[in-house]
Amino acid sequence: MGLQMLLFQFMLLITTAASQSLPGCPSKCGAIDIPYPFGIGEGCFRENFKVTCNETFNPPKPFISTGNLDFTKISIQDGLMYMTQFVAYDCYNKSGWYMGNVPSINLPDHTYTFSNTRNVLTAMGCDTVAYITGPGEGGFSTGCVSVCNNVSVLTSGSCSGMGCCQTSIPEGVKWYKAHLQSFQNHSNVLNFNPCSYAFLVEKDWFTFNGASDLGGRRFVDAHEQVPLVLDWAIGEQTCEEAMGNTISMEFACRSNNSDCYDSSNGPGYRCNCSKGYTGNPYLVDGCQDIDECSDPSICKGVCRNTQGSFVCECPRGKHSDDPKMYDCVKKQFPVLRVALVISIPFASVLAGLLFCFGLQRRKIHRLREKLFRQHGGLLLEREISSHPGIAFKIFTKEDLERATSNFDKDQVLGEGGQGMVYKGVLSDRRVVAVKKSMVVTAMQNQQFGNEMLILSQVNHKNVVKLLGCCLEVEIPMLVYEFIPNGTLFQLIHGGRRLTLKARLRIASETACAIAYLHSEASPPIIHGDVKSLNILLDDNYTAKVSDFGASKLTPMDKDMFATFMQGTWGYLDPECLLTGILTEKSDVYSFGVVLVELLTRRKAVLIDGPEKDRNLSNLFVSSMKEDRLMDVLDRDIVDEGRMDLLREVSLLAKRCLNVQGEERPTMKEVAAELEGLAVTEVHPWVVNNPEETENLINKSSDSGAGGSTGFFSLEKRAMLSIEVGR
Ligand SMILES: *[C@@H]1O[C@H](CO)[C@@H](O)[C@H](O)[C@H]1NC(C)=O
Ligand SMILES: *[C@@H]1O[C@H](CO)[C@@H](O)[C@H](O)[C@H]1NC(C)=O
Ligand SMILES: *[C@@H]1O[C@H](CO)[C@@H](O)[C@H](O)[C@H]1NC(C)=O
Ligand SMILES: *[C@@H]1O[C@H](CO)[C@@H](O)[C@H](O)[C@H]1NC(C)=O
Ligand SMILES: *[C@@H]1O[C@H](CO)[C@@H](O)[C@H](O)[C@H]1NC(C)=O
Ligand SMILES: *[C@@H]1O[C@H](CO)[C@@H](O)[C@H](O)[C@H]1NC(C)=O
């Protein structure tokens, strides 16, 4: 009996030590460890960390909660869960599309998130547009384009738009669906590439193998599923908030000698064992001291383990300058020893300290200077000093850190596929928006500073002013004037009532601004990313176009094209998708989508619609063709009763959305036409609710009628010519 008891306790010890699950709970499902807070069965898991082990599989398979998502590994240390998921593919033969798969994943509750640092969206194919949609502002979507016309030009290992493309996903994504499209049904590439593939995949797992991945159905036959990494976190609180709960046993970092840290991908926190300890921080006593001395290379003298650390000394009678590094030797003559002990370490430490400190500072300084030069800072500085009228400033990194409280989360104004925008207050009290881009492309562009200068000279009442930039960082940051009333996207898709007149005014103002960039700015500027999220509204709900010239910041050769695509789905000019060349007419197309958004109050990418209606512009154009315009227009403006006006604006939008760029009107024509439509009198008897319209309508009459202040009489300030910086 006694022996049995002992054996039982011994077993328990073994299981808890090795498996890290709660005592008495199953530690594995098949061969897969299930450490606490995960667990199988009642009382074995923390809330939201339930695992179901399905024994009908051989070997048994663990599933998240009671759902159908199975996983292959849990990492307590990194807060990760590894799983596999299906590849999205579309295959074509001579008669067109013949098979495919559109997988999607929906992660349960707030516990799991797709890791944005460990996964990349990857697509392969020679006639391939891949994108994923999910929740979030703008119907979170990101994607890339992969093309090639000859497999012999493909390079294995390079995934940058030729046969293979990759793009990162934003933080906090909890569900997604992978979509594929093609330009020409693979008809031109059928011989060597009949299928397109797309998948979110563990970054380190995937390497592009060139032509061999593209032939036949080889890839999907070999890899029906690919590995994927999830982040998991406890609850929705930060460490600080959760720590208040220690008494109620809610706080998850149970072990002594454990630390708490906030999740970097969405809400919640995680725990890890403190330095010198290892194990499972979520279990009482889960973090055990590491016996550092078991590694003989750690100490040349006598090693003694302590809680959380160790002591390394020479045995009595022997000496070493550093017993962790150097063997212990017989003691030297006492005087010499004193001298050694006191003077050498002291002097060398001091010298070392001074040296390193100086070196470190110089190194940082040198790096900054290098970046500054790389981004064309010197040229820019010279230009600014030789044009005293220029109100453009080169900010230091510290300036912007101070202005935004070190890029505090509370200062975030917006977040997109391309970067973060922070609100900041400069030392002269001016309120600004600081754009910190995430597009990590080779931006070692001498012209960058120069282009900034040109953009800063853009001066139009409907364009957000660029005030300056910071060049001494890896990816330059831009400083814009702050526009207080949010984006057009928020206005359209918020619940607020919006009259037709107000919508036309905003459209007209936007069109004016883009027309100005195209034809009045010198050199002409292609906006490159026109969408409702990039149109801001000021105190009076006047439209202000922002983020213009974004395309200039990214190289536009075909290889790099993929990176540019982010966050712009639904607004993209199909012709540009085919050719990879951005033109003024691409802006016209994107503007057409914004116009349709204003008319229909629908988002540019309709996530839940049937496949063919996903794209707002397709939906709109086809409903016009089929004479179903009334079905898609926003009821509110239909009820205003101005069908004649609506039809005219719709026709204009349709012309903007022409697949052939050449057939689209110029932005100047669009602006002129909209300006005309915006001032068309709405007869008083059709306005349903005069009070509600007051703000937006009043505004519209002065901007609309004020043709003199409109597009055709722009104040042209001292524009820099292209020769700048030669
Ligand atoms: C285990 O998996 C099988 C096959 O998918 C399924 O039919 C069964 O319902 C599952 N059992 C449990 C307990 O979930
Ligand atoms: C294309 O594939 C479909 C489905 O497998 C098949 O029915 C059809 O005959 C194929 N067409 C050609 C031209 O191979
Ligand atoms: C592909 O490129 C190689 C080398 O550039 C060339 O020899 C070959 O003819 C090309 N094949 C096709 C189908 O264009
Ligand atoms: C692609 O195939 C579909 C169906 O076969 C066809 O309607 C469409 O015109 C084709 N598109 C191209 C670009 O070949
Ligand atoms: C954890 O630390 C506290 C305070 O230092 C101590 O009172 C307690 O006994 C420790 N618990 C264990 C299990 O070591
Ligand atoms: C605990 O996690 C934090 C955040 O990831 C990390 O900085 C720290 O080094 C970790 N501590 C240990 C002992 O691994």
Coordinates of N, CA, C and O in Angstrom, one line a residue, residues 241-369:
E241 N -4.2 45.7 -15.5 CA -5.6 45.5 -15.0 C -5.8 44.2 -14.4 O -6.5 44.1 -13.4
A242 N -5.2 43.1 -15.0 CA -5.4 41.8 -14.5 C -4.8 41.5 -13.1 O -5.3 40.7 -12.3
M243 N -3.7 42.2 -12.9 CA -3.0 41.9 -11.6 C -3.8 42.3 -10.4 O -3.6 41.7 -9.4
G244 N -4.7 43.2 -10.6 CA -5.6 43.5 -9.5 C -6.4 42.3 -9.0 O -7.0 42.2 -7.9
N245 N -6.4 41.2 -9.8 CA -7.2 40.0 -9.6 C -6.6 38.9 -8.9 O -7.1 37.8 -8.8
T246 N -5.4 39.2 -8.3 CA -4.6 38.1 -7.7 C -5.4 37.4 -6.6 O -5.3 36.1 -6.5
I247 N -6.2 38.1 -5.9 CA -6.9 37.6 -4.8 C -7.9 36.6 -5.2 O -8.1 35.5 -4.7
S248 N -8.7 37.0 -6.3 CA -9.7 36.1 -6.7 C -9.2 34.9 -7.5 O -10.0 34.2 -8.1
M249 N -7.9 34.8 -7.6 CA -7.3 33.6 -8.3 C -7.5 33.7 -9.8 O -7.3 32.8 -10.6
E250 N -8.0 34.9 -10.3 CA -8.2 35.0 -11.7 C -7.0 35.3 -12.5 O -6.8 35.0 -13.7
F251 N -6.0 36.0 -11.8 CA -4.8 36.3 -12.5 C -4.0 35.0 -12.9 O -3.8 34.2 -12.1
A252 N -3.7 34.9 -14.2 CA -3.2 33.7 -14.7 C -1.8 33.3 -14.3 O -1.4 32.2 -14.4
C253 N -1.0 34.3 -14.0 CA 0.5 34.0 -13.7 C 0.5 33.5 -12.3 O 0.8 34.3 -11.4
R254 N 0.3 32.3 -12.1 CA 0.1 31.7 -10.8 C 1.4 31.4 -10.1 O 1.5 31.5 -8.9
S255 N 2.4 31.1 -10.8 CA 3.7 30.6 -10.2 C 4.4 31.7 -9.6 O 4.4 32.9 -10.1
N256 N 5.0 31.5 -8.4 CA 6.1 32.4 -7.9 C 7.1 32.5 -9.0 O 7.3 31.5 -9.8
N257 N 7.9 33.5 -9.1 CA 8.9 33.7 -10.1 C 8.4 33.6 -11.5 O 9.0 33.0 -12.4
S258 N 7.3 34.2 -11.7 CA 6.8 34.4 -13.1 C 6.5 35.9 -13.3 O 6.3 36.6 -12.4
D259 N 6.5 36.2 -14.6 CA 6.2 37.6 -15.0 C 5.1 37.7 -16.0 O 4.8 36.7 -16.6
C260 N 4.5 38.8 -16.0 CA 3.3 39.0 -16.9 C 3.8 40.0 -18.0 O 4.5 40.9 -17.8
Y261 N 3.3 39.7 -19.3 CA 3.5 40.7 -20.3 C 2.3 40.8 -21.2 O 1.6 39.8 -21.4
D262 N 2.1 42.0 -21.8 CA 0.9 42.2 -22.6 C 1.1 41.6 -24.0 O 2.2 41.6 -24.5
S263 N 0.0 41.0 -24.5 CA 0.1 40.5 -25.8 C 0.3 41.6 -26.8 O -0.1 42.8 -26.6
S264 N 1.1 41.4 -27.9 CA 1.4 42.4 -28.9 C 0.5 42.3 -30.1 O 0.6 43.0 -31.0
N265 N -0.4 41.4 -30.0 CA -1.3 41.1 -31.2 C -2.8 41.0 -30.6 O -3.3 40.0 -30.4
G266 N -3.3 42.2 -30.3 CA -4.7 42.2 -29.8 C -4.7 42.3 -28.3 O -3.6 42.4 -27.7
P267 N -5.9 42.2 -27.6 CA -5.9 42.4 -26.2 C -5.4 41.1 -25.4 O -5.2 40.1 -26.1
G268 N -5.3 41.2 -24.1 CA -5.0 40.1 -23.3 C -3.5 40.1 -22.9 O -2.7 41.0 -23.3
Y269 N -3.1 39.2 -22.1 CA -1.7 39.1 -21.6 C -1.3 37.7 -21.6 O -2.1 36.8 -21.7
R270 N 0.0 37.5 -21.3 CA 0.6 36.2 -21.2 C 1.6 36.2 -20.0 O 2.0 37.2 -19.5
C271 N 2.1 35.0 -19.6 CA 3.0 34.9 -18.5 C 4.3 34.2 -19.0 O 4.2 33.4 -19.9
N272 N 5.4 34.5 -18.4 CA 6.5 33.7 -18.6 C 7.3 33.5 -17.3 O 7.1 34.3 -16.4
C273 N 8.1 32.5 -17.2 CA 8.9 32.3 -16.0 C 10.0 33.4 -16.0 O 10.6 33.8 -17.0
S274 N 10.3 33.9 -14.8 CA 11.4 34.9 -14.6 C 12.7 34.3 -15.0 O 12.9 33.1 -15.2
K275 N 13.7 35.2 -15.2 CA 15.0 34.8 -15.6 C 15.5 33.8 -14.5 O 15.4 34.0 -13.3
G276 N 16.2 32.7 -15.0 CA 16.7 31.7 -14.1 C 15.7 30.7 -13.7 O 16.1 29.7 -13.0
Y277 N 14.5 30.8 -14.2 CA 13.5 29.8 -13.9 C 12.9 29.2 -15.2 O 12.9 29.9 -16.3
T278 N 12.4 28.0 -15.2 CA 11.7 27.5 -16.4 C 10.5 26.7 -16.0 O 10.4 26.2 -14.8
G279 N 9.6 26.5 -16.9 CA 8.5 25.7 -16.6 C 7.2 26.4 -17.1 O 7.2 27.1 -18.1
N280 N 6.1 26.1 -16.4 CA 4.8 26.6 -16.8 C 4.3 27.7 -15.8 O 3.9 27.3 -14.7
P281 N 4.4 28.9 -16.2 CA 4.1 30.0 -15.2 C 2.6 30.0 -14.8 O 2.2 30.7 -13.9
Y282 N 1.8 29.3 -15.6 CA 0.3 29.3 -15.3 C -0.1 28.4 -14.2 O -1.2 28.3 -13.8
L283 N 0.9 27.5 -13.7 CA 0.6 26.6 -12.6 C 1.3 27.1 -11.4 O 2.4 27.6 -11.4
V284 N 0.6 26.9 -10.2 CA 1.3 27.2 -8.9 C 2.6 26.3 -8.9 O 2.5 25.1 -9.2
D285 N 3.7 27.0 -8.5 CA 5.0 26.3 -8.5 C 5.4 25.8 -9.9 O 6.3 24.9 -10.0
G286 N 4.8 26.3 -10.9 CA 5.2 25.8 -12.3 C 6.6 26.3 -12.7 O 7.2 25.6 -13.5
C287 N 7.0 27.4 -12.2 CA 8.4 27.9 -12.6 C 9.4 27.3 -11.7 O 9.4 27.6 -10.5
Q288 N 10.3 26.5 -12.2 CA 11.3 25.8 -11.3 C 12.6 26.4 -11.6 O 12.9 26.8 -12.7
D289 N 13.4 26.4 -10.6 CA 14.8 27.0 -10.7 C 15.5 26.2 -11.8 O 15.4 25.0 -11.9
I290 N 16.3 26.9 -12.6 CA 17.2 26.2 -13.6 C 18.5 25.9 -12.9 O 19.1 26.7 -12.2
D291 N 18.9 24.6 -13.0 CA 20.2 24.3 -12.4 C 21.3 24.6 -13.4 O 21.7 23.8 -14.2
E292 N 21.8 25.9 -13.4 CA 22.7 26.3 -14.4 C 24.0 25.5 -14.4 O 24.6 25.3 -15.4
C293 N 24.3 25.0 -13.2 CA 25.6 24.2 -13.0 C 25.6 22.9 -13.8 O 26.7 22.3 -14.0
S294 N 24.4 22.5 -14.2 CA 24.4 21.2 -15.0 C 25.1 21.4 -16.4 O 25.3 20.4 -17.0
D295 N 25.3 22.6 -16.7 CA 26.0 22.9 -18.0 C 27.5 23.2 -17.6 O 27.8 24.2 -17.1
P296 N 28.3 22.2 -17.8 CA 29.7 22.4 -17.3 C 30.5 23.5 -18.0 O 31.4 24.1 -17.4
S297 N 30.0 24.0 -19.1 CA 30.8 25.1 -19.8 C 30.5 26.4 -19.2 O 31.1 27.4 -19.5
I298 N 29.5 26.5 -18.2 CA 29.1 27.8 -17.7 C 30.1 28.3 -16.7 O 30.2 29.5 -16.4
C299 N 30.9 27.4 -16.1 CA 31.8 27.9 -15.0 C 33.1 27.1 -15.0 O 33.1 25.8 -15.1
K300 N 34.3 27.8 -14.9 CA 35.6 27.1 -15.0 C 36.0 26.7 -13.5 O 37.0 26.0 -13.4
G301 N 35.4 27.4 -12.6 CA 35.7 27.1 -11.2 C 34.7 26.1 -10.5 O 34.3 25.2 -11.1
V302 N 34.3 26.5 -9.3 CA 33.4 25.7 -8.6 C 32.0 26.3 -8.8 O 31.8 27.5 -8.4
C303 N 31.0 25.6 -9.3 CA 29.7 26.1 -9.6 C 28.7 25.8 -8.5 O 28.7 24.6 -8.0
R304 N 28.0 26.7 -8.0 CA 27.0 26.5 -7.0 C 25.7 27.1 -7.4 O 25.6 28.3 -7.7
N305 N 24.7 26.2 -7.5 CA 23.4 26.7 -8.0 C 22.7 27.5 -6.9 O 22.7 27.1 -5.7
T306 N 22.0 28.6 -7.2 CA 21.1 29.3 -6.2 C 19.8 29.5 -6.9 O 19.6 29.2 -8.1
Q307 N 18.8 29.9 -6.1 CA 17.5 30.2 -6.6 C 17.5 31.3 -7.7 O 17.9 32.4 -7.4
G308 N 17.2 31.0 -8.9 CA 17.2 32.0 -10.0 C 18.5 32.3 -10.6 O 18.6 33.1 -11.5
S309 N 19.6 31.8 -10.0 CA 20.9 32.2 -10.5 C 21.9 31.1 -10.1 O 21.6 30.0 -9.8
F310 N 23.2 31.5 -10.1 CA 24.3 30.6 -9.7 C 25.5 31.4 -9.3 O 25.6 32.5 -9.7
V311 N 26.4 30.7 -8.5 CA 27.6 31.4 -8.1 C 28.8 30.6 -8.7 O 28.8 29.3 -8.7
C312 N 29.7 31.2 -9.3 CA 30.9 30.6 -9.9 C 32.1 31.2 -9.2 O 32.4 32.4 -9.3
E313 N 32.8 30.3 -8.5 CA 34.0 30.8 -7.7 C 35.2 29.9 -7.9 O 35.0 28.7 -8.3
C314 N 36.4 30.4 -7.6 CA 37.5 29.5 -7.6 C 37.6 28.8 -6.3 O 37.2 29.4 -5.3
P315 N 38.1 27.6 -6.3 CA 38.3 27.0 -5.0 C 39.3 27.7 -4.2 O 40.1 28.5 -4.7
R316 N 39.3 27.6 -2.8 CA 40.2 28.2 -1.9 C 41.7 28.0 -2.4 O 42.0 26.9 -2.8
G317 N 42.4 29.1 -2.4 CA 43.8 29.0 -2.8 C 44.1 29.2 -4.3 O 45.2 29.2 -4.8
K318 N 43.0 29.3 -5.1 CA 43.2 29.6 -6.5 C 42.5 30.9 -6.9 O 41.7 31.4 -6.2
H319 N 42.8 31.3 -8.1 CA 42.3 32.6 -8.5 C 42.1 32.7 -10.0 O 42.8 32.0 -10.8
S320 N 41.1 33.5 -10.4 CA 40.9 33.7 -11.9 C 40.3 35.1 -12.0 O 39.5 35.5 -11.1
D321 N 40.6 35.8 -13.0 CA 40.0 37.1 -13.2 C 38.5 37.0 -13.4 O 37.7 37.8 -12.9
D322 N 38.1 36.0 -14.1 CA 36.7 35.7 -14.2 C 36.5 34.2 -14.3 O 36.7 33.6 -15.4
P323 N 36.1 33.6 -13.2 CA 36.1 32.1 -13.2 C 35.0 31.6 -14.2 O 35.0 30.4 -14.5
K324 N 34.1 32.4 -14.7 CA 33.2 31.9 -15.7 C 33.8 31.7 -17.0 O 33.4 30.9 -17.9
M325 N 34.9 32.5 -17.2 CA 35.6 32.4 -18.5 C 37.0 31.8 -18.5 O 37.4 31.0 -19.4
Y326 N 37.7 32.0 -17.4 CA 39.1 31.6 -17.3 C 39.4 30.6 -16.2 O 38.8 30.7 -15.1
D327 N 40.2 29.7 -16.5 CA 40.6 28.7 -15.5 C 41.1 29.3 -14.2 O 41.7 30.4 -14.3
C328 N 40.9 28.6 -13.1 CA 41.4 29.1 -11.8 C 42.9 28.6 -11.7 O 43.2 27.5 -12.0
V329 N 43.8 29.5 -11.3 CA 45.2 29.1 -11.2 C 45.6 29.5 -9.8 O 45.0 30.2 -9.0
K330 N 46.8 28.9 -9.4 CA 47.4 29.2 -8.1 C 47.5 30.7 -7.9 O 47.8 31.4 -8.8
K331 N 47.2 31.1 -6.6 CA 47.3 32.5 -6.3 C 48.7 33.1 -6.6 O 49.7 32.4 -6.4
Q332 N 48.7 34.3 -7.0 CA 50.0 35.0 -7.2 C 50.5 35.7 -6.0 O 49.8 35.7 -5.0
F333 N 51.6 36.3 -6.1 CA 52.2 37.1 -5.0 C 51.2 38.1 -4.5 O 50.6 38.8 -5.3
P334 N 51.0 38.2 -3.2 CA 49.9 39.0 -2.6 C 49.8 40.4 -3.2 O 48.8 40.9 -3.6
V335 N 51.0 41.1 -3.3 CA 51.0 42.5 -3.7 C 50.4 42.6 -5.1 O 49.6 43.4 -5.4
L336 N 51.0 41.7 -5.9 CA 50.6 41.7 -7.3 C 49.1 41.5 -7.5 O 48.4 42.1 -8.2
R337 N 48.6 40.6 -6.6 CA 47.2 40.2 -6.6 C 46.3 41.5 -6.3 O 45.4 41.7 -7.0
V338 N 46.8 42.2 -5.2 CA 46.0 43.3 -4.9 C 46.0 44.3 -6.0 O 44.9 44.9 -6.4
A339 N 47.1 44.5 -6.6 CA 47.2 45.4 -7.7 C 46.3 45.0 -8.8 O 45.5 45.8 -9.4
L340 N 46.3 43.7 -9.1 CA 45.5 43.1 -10.2 C 44.0 43.4 -9.9 O 43.3 43.8 -10.7
V341 N 43.7 43.0 -8.7 CA 42.3 43.0 -8.3 C 41.8 44.4 -8.4 O 40.7 44.7 -8.8
I342 N 42.6 45.3 -7.8 CA 42.1 46.7 -7.7 C 42.2 47.5 -9.0 O 41.3 48.0 -9.6
S343 N 43.5 47.5 -9.5 CA 43.7 48.5 -10.6 C 43.2 48.0 -11.9 O 42.5 48.7 -12.6
I344 N 43.5 46.8 -12.3 CA 43.2 46.4 -13.6 C 41.7 46.4 -13.9 O 41.2 47.0 -14.8
P345 N 40.9 45.7 -13.0 CA 39.5 45.7 -13.3 C 38.9 47.1 -13.2 O 38.1 47.5 -14.1
F346 N 39.4 47.9 -12.3 CA 38.8 49.2 -12.1 C 39.1 50.0 -13.4 O 38.2 50.6 -14.0
A347 N 40.4 50.1 -13.7 CA 40.7 50.9 -14.9 C 40.1 50.4 -16.2 O 39.5 51.1 -16.9
S348 N 40.1 49.0 -16.3 CA 39.5 48.5 -17.5 C 38.0 48.7 -17.6 O 37.5 49.0 -18.7
V349 N 37.4 48.5 -16.4 CA 35.9 48.8 -16.4 C 35.6 50.2 -16.8 O 34.8 50.5 -17.7
L350 N 36.4 51.1 -16.2 CA 36.1 52.5 -16.5 C 36.4 52.8 -17.9 O 35.5 53.4 -18.6
A351 N 37.5 52.3 -18.4 CA 37.9 52.6 -19.8 C 36.8 52.0 -20.7 O 36.3 52.6 -21.7
G352 N 36.5 50.8 -20.4 CA 35.5 50.0 -21.2 C 34.2 50.8 -21.3 O 33.6 50.9 -22.3
L353 N 33.8 51.2 -20.1 CA 32.5 51.9 -20.0 C 32.5 53.1 -20.9 O 31.6 53.3 -21.7
L354 N 33.6 53.9 -20.7 CA 33.7 55.1 -21.5 C 33.7 54.8 -23.0 O 33.0 55.4 -23.8
F355 N 34.5 53.8 -23.3 CA 34.7 53.5 -24.7 C 33.4 53.0 -25.3 O 32.9 53.5 -26.3
C356 N 32.7 52.1 -24.6 CA 31.5 51.5 -25.2 C 30.4 52.6 -25.3 O 29.7 52.7 -26.2
F357 N 30.4 53.5 -24.3 CA 29.4 54.5 -24.2 C 29.5 55.4 -25.5 O 28.6 55.6 -26.2
G358 N 30.8 55.8 -25.7 CA 31.1 56.7 -26.8 C 30.8 55.9 -28.1 O 30.1 56.5 -29.0
L359 N 31.2 54.7 -28.2 CA 31.0 53.9 -29.4 C 29.6 53.7 -29.7 O 29.1 53.9 -30.8
Q360 N 28.8 53.4 -28.7 CA 27.4 53.2 -28.9 C 26.7 54.5 -29.4 O 26.0 54.4 -30.4
R361 N 27.1 55.6 -28.8 CA 26.5 56.8 -29.2 C 26.9 57.2 -30.6 O 26.1 57.6 -31.4
R362 N 28.2 56.9 -30.9 CA 28.6 57.2 -32.3 C 27.9 56.3 -33.3 O 27.6 56.8 -34.3
K363 N 27.7 55.1 -32.8 CA 27.1 54.1 -33.7 C 25.7 54.5 -34.1 O 25.3 54.5 -35.2
I364 N 25.0 54.9 -33.1 CA 23.6 55.3 -33.3 C 23.5 56.5 -34.2 O 22.8 56.6 -35.1
H365 N 24.5 57.4 -33.9 CA 24.5 58.7 -34.6 C 24.8 58.4 -36.1 O 24.2 58.9 -37.0
R366 N 25.8 57.5 -36.3 CA 26.2 57.2 -37.6 C 25.1 56.5 -38.4 O 24.8 56.9 -39.6
L367 N 24.3 55.6 -37.7 CA 23.2 54.9 -38.4 C 22.2 56.0 -38.9 O 21.7 55.9 -40.0
R368 N 21.9 56.9 -37.9 CA 20.9 57.9 -38.3 C 21.3 58.7 -39.4 O 20.5 59.0 -40.3
E369 N 22.6 59.1 -39.4 CA 23.1 59.9 -40.5 C 23.0 59.2 -41.8 O 22.7 59.8 -42.8

